Every structure is written in C-alpha cells, then in structure tokens.
Coordinates of C-alpha atoms in Angstrom, one line a residue:
X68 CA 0.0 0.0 0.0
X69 CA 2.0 2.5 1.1
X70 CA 4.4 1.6 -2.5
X71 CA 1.1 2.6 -4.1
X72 CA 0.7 6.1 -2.4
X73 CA 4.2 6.8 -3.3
X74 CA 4.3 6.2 -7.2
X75 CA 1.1 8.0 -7.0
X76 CA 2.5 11.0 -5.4
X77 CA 5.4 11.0 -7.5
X78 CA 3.2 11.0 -10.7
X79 CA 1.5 13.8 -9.1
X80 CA 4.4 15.8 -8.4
X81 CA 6.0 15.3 -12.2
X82 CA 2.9 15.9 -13.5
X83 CA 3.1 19.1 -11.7
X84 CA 6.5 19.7 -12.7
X85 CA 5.9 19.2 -16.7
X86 CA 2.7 21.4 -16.3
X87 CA 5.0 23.8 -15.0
X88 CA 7.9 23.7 -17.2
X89 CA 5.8 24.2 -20.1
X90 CA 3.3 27.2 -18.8
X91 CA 4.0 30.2 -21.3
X92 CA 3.4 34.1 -20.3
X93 CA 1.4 35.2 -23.4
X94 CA 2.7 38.5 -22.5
X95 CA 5.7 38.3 -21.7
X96 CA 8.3 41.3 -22.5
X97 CA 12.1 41.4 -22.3
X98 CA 12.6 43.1 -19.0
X99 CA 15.8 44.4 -17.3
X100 CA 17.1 44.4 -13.6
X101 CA 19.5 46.1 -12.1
X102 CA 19.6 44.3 -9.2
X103 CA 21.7 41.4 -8.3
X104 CA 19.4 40.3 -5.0
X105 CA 18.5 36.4 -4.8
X106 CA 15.0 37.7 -4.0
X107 CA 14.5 39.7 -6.8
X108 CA 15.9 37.4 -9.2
X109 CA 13.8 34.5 -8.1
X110 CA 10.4 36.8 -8.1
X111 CA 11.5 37.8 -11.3
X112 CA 11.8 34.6 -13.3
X113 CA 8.5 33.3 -11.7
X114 CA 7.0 35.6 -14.5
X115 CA 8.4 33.6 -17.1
X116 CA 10.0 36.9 -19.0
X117 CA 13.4 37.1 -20.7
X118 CA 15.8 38.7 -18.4
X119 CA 19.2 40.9 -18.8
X120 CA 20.6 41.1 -15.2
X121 CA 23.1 43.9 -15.2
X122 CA 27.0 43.3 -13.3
X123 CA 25.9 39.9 -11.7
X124 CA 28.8 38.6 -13.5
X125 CA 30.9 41.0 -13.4
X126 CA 31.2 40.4 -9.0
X127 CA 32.6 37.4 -10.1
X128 CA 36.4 38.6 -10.3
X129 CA 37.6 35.1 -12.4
X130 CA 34.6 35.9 -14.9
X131 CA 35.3 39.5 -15.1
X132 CA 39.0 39.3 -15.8
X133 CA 38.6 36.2 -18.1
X134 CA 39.8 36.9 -22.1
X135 CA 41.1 34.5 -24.6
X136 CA 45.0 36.0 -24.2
X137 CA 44.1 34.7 -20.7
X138 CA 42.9 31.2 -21.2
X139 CA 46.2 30.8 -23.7
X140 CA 48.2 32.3 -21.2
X141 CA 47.5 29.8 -18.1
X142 CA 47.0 26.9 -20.4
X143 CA 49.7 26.8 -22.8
X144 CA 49.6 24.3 -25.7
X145 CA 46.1 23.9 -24.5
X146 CA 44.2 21.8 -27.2
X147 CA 40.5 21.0 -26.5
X148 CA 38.6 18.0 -28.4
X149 CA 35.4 19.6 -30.1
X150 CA 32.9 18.0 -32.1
X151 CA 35.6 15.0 -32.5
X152 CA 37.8 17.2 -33.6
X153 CA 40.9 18.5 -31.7
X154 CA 41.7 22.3 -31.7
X155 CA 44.2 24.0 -30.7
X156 CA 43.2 27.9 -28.4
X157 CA 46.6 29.3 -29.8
X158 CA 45.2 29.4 -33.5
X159 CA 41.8 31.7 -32.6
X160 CA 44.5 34.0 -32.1
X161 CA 46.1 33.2 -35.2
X162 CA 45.4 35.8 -38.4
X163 CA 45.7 32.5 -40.8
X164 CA 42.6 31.2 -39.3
X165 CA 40.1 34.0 -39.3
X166 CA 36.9 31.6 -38.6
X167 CA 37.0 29.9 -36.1
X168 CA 34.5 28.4 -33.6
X169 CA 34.2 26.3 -29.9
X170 CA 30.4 25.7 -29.5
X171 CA 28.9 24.9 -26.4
X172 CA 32.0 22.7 -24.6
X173 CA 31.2 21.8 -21.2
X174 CA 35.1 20.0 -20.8
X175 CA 36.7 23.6 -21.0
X176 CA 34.8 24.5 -18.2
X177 CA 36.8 22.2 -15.6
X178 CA 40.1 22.8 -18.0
X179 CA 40.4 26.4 -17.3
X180 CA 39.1 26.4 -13.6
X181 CA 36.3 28.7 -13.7
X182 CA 33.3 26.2 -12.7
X183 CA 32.6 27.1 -9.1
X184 CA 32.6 30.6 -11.0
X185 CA 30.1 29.8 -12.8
X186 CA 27.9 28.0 -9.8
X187 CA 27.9 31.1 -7.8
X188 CA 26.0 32.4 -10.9
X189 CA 23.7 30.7 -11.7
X190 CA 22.8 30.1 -7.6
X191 CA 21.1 33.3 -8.1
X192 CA 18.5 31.2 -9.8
X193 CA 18.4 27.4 -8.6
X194 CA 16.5 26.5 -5.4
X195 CA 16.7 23.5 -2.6
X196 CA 15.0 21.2 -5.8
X197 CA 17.7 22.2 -8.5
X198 CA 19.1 19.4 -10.3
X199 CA 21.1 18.5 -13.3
X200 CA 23.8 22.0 -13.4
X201 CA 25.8 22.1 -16.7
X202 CA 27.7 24.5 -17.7
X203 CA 29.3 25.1 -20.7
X204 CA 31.5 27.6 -23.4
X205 CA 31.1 29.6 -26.5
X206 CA 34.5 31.1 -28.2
X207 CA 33.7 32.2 -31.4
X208 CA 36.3 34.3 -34.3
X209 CA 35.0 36.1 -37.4
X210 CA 31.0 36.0 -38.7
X211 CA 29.5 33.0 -36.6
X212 CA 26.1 32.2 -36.7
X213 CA 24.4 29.4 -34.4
X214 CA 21.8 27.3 -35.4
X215 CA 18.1 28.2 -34.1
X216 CA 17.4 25.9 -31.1
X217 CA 14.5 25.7 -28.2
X218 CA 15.3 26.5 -25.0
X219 CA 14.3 23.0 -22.8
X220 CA 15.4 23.8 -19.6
X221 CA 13.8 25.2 -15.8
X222 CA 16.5 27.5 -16.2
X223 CA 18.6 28.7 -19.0
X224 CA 21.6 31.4 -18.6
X225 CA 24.1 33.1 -21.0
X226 CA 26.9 35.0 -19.7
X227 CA 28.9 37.4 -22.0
X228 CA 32.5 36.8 -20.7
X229 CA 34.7 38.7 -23.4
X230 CA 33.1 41.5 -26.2
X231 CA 29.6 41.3 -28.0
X232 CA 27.3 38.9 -29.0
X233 CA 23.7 39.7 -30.3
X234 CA 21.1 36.8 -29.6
X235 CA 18.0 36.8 -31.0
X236 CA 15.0 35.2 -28.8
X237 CA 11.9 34.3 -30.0
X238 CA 8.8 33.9 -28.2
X239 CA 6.9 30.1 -28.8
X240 CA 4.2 31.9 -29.6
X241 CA 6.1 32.2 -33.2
X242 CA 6.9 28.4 -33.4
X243 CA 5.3 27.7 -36.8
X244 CA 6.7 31.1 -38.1
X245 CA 10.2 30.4 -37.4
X246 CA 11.0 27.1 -37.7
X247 CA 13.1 25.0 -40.8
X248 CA 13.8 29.0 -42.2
X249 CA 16.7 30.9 -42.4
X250 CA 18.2 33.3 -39.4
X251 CA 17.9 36.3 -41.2
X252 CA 14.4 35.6 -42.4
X253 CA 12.9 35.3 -38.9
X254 CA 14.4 38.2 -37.2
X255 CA 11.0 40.2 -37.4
X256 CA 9.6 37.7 -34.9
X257 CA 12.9 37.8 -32.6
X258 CA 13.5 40.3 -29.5
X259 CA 17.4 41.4 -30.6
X260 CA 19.8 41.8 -27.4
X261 CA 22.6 42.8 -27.4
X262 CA 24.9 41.2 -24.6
X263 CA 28.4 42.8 -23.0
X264 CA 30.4 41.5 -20.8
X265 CA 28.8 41.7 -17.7
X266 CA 25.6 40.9 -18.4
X267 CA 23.2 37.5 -18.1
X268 CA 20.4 36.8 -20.2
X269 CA 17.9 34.5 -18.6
X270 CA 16.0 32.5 -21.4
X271 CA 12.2 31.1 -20.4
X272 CA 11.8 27.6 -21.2
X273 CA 10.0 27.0 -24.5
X274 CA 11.6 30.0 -25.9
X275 CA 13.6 29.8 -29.4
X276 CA 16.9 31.5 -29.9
X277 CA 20.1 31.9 -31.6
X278 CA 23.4 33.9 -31.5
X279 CA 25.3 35.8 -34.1
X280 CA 28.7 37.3 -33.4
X281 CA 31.6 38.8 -35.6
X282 CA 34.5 39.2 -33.5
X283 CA 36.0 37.1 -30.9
X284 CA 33.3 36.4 -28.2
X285 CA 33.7 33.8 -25.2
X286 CA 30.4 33.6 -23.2
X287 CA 28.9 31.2 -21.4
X288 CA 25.5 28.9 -21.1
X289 CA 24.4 27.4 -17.8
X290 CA 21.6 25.2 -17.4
X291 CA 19.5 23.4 -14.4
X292 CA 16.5 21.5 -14.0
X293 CA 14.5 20.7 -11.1
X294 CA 13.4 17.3 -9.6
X295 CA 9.9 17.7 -11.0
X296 CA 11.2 18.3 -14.8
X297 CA 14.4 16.6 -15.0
X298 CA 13.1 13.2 -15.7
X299 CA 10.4 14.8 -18.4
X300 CA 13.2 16.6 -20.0
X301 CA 15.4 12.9 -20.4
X302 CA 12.7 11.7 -22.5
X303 CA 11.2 14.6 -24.6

C-alpha cells in the first residue's frame, strides 16, 4: 500500500513539474534588472520573461577578468577535443585562421578552472529542488552564426564573458513562423539583445533563440533543471 501512495505522489508531483515547465506568459516582455538580489531574481523569473541582469557577472572577479590571451596564457599548448575534432586555443588568435568556432564545450569549463565561478552564478537562480547543473563555453572568431534551437530547460543562462554577441530570442508563440527557415528571415519575430560582458540573459523555457557574433566572443550557457522536470526533460 503504502508503494502505491508513493508512485502515485510521485506522478503527481512530475505531473506538476511538466505542467509547469511548459506554462507560457502570453505577454511576456524582455525586462531588465538592475539588481543582483537572490530575491528579486527569483520573483523575477517566476513571470516567465526574458531577463538581462546587469553586473551579476561582473562580481565574479575570475569571470570579469577572463579573455582569450588569458585562457592561452595559463594553459599553454592547450588543445580541447570539439565535435571530434581536436583544436588547438593558440590558432583563434592566429590571423591564418580567421573563422573559427568552440560551440557549447562543457570539458573547457573544468580545464580552465572557472566552474565554481560559474555556480555562484547561476545560484542566483536554482533553489533546494535544482538538479542537473551544466555549464558550458562559447568562443567564437569572425561572422559566426548558431543554429536556431529551443530552449528546454527550468533554467537557462548566458553569460557574456569577453566582447559582444547579439542573440536573437523568440517567443513560442512564433513556433510555426520560425522554424526549418533561415536566421535572417525570422528576425522580425525575434527580440534582438545585445549582450556585454557583464551581463546575463535569462532565457524562459520554451523560448527559441540563436546567436550571431563577428569578432572574438567567449560567453557562457548554464543550465538546471528541477526534480519535478528533470526526468520529463530525459525523455522529450
């Protein structure tokens, strides 16, 4: 009996949690916050609005210091396997190689020490039933463009490390508008922000989004779940 009361509870509760994880705010509006309080953050993302959170990063002294030069410079000879491929940091900085991409590496993150960093971060926006943290890095050289992708997660953050980025989110509402069609021929439907290096964008699950950049950019993406969607997100 009581084996009974338990699984039912525990449909209950991820029932809950996938109800949750996939509520939308029909009206929902980039909005921007100054400040860097736990309470304001959480009360904030309850909403389910894009956020830009101004110099939470930028406390972090490791973050705010952090540059390409910098990652060569502690890790010399440093070569990172991406995508099954093996690349080298020294030739972003190279002028032969004026493309260049590192897309979304969570091994980097341990590699160059910046992972309890990145924790203090994103703690602004977990609570006691956060699961699943990942974190991982962008470092992009020349005209990148990412591909479109949905945003799955209870919590989704990027942080502008080094230079600009521009991301462009869209809301779900736009789903059938936006998808299998170019980037540049779904912009109209996209909220375009503009990240520095201090800044982290907080993505609403269910949202779509991609990044453009043409310089060298680093910035980072963080991701959580809770215990009520983690198990609905392993099998969507």
């Amino acid at each position: 009996m009581i084996f009974y009361i338990i699984l039912i509870l525990f449909i209950i509760i991820n029932i809950q949690g996938i109800y949750k994880i996939n509520k939308i705010n029909l009206d929902s509006k980039i909005l921007t916050l100054q400040s860097q309080n736990e309470i304001d953050i959480q009360e904030a993302i309850k909403e389910l609005n894009p956020l830009l959170i101004h110099n939470l990063s930028s406390r972090n002294e490791k973050i705010r210091n952090l540059t390409l030069e910098k990652i060569i410079q502690m890790n010399p000879g440093y070569i990172i396997q991406d995508n099954s491929k093996n690349i080298s940091l020294d030739y972003f900085l190279k002028k032969d190689y004026p493309q260049m991409s590192l897309y979304e590496n969570r091994y980097i993150i341990s590699d160059i020490g910046i992972q309890s960093s990145l924790d203090n971060i994103i703690k602004y926006f977990c609570n006691t039933f956060s699961c699943n943290k990942k974190h991982s890095l962008n470092i992009f050289k020349g005209n990148q463009i990412t591909k479109i992708q949905k945003q799955k997660n209870k919590i989704c953050l990027i942080t502008q490390i080094q230079n600009n980025s521009t991301y462009y989110l869209f809301h779900p509402k736009y789903k059938n508008d936006i998808l299998n069609k170019e980037n540049n021929k779904i912009k109209k439907w996209g909220n375009k922000i503009i990240m520095e290096p201090g800044i982290v964008l907080s993505i609403p699950p269910n949202w779509y989004y991609f990044c453009e950049s043409n310089t060298i950019s680093i910035m980072c993406k963080s991701i959580c779940d809770d215990y009520f969607s983690y198990l609905y997100n392993l099998v969507k």
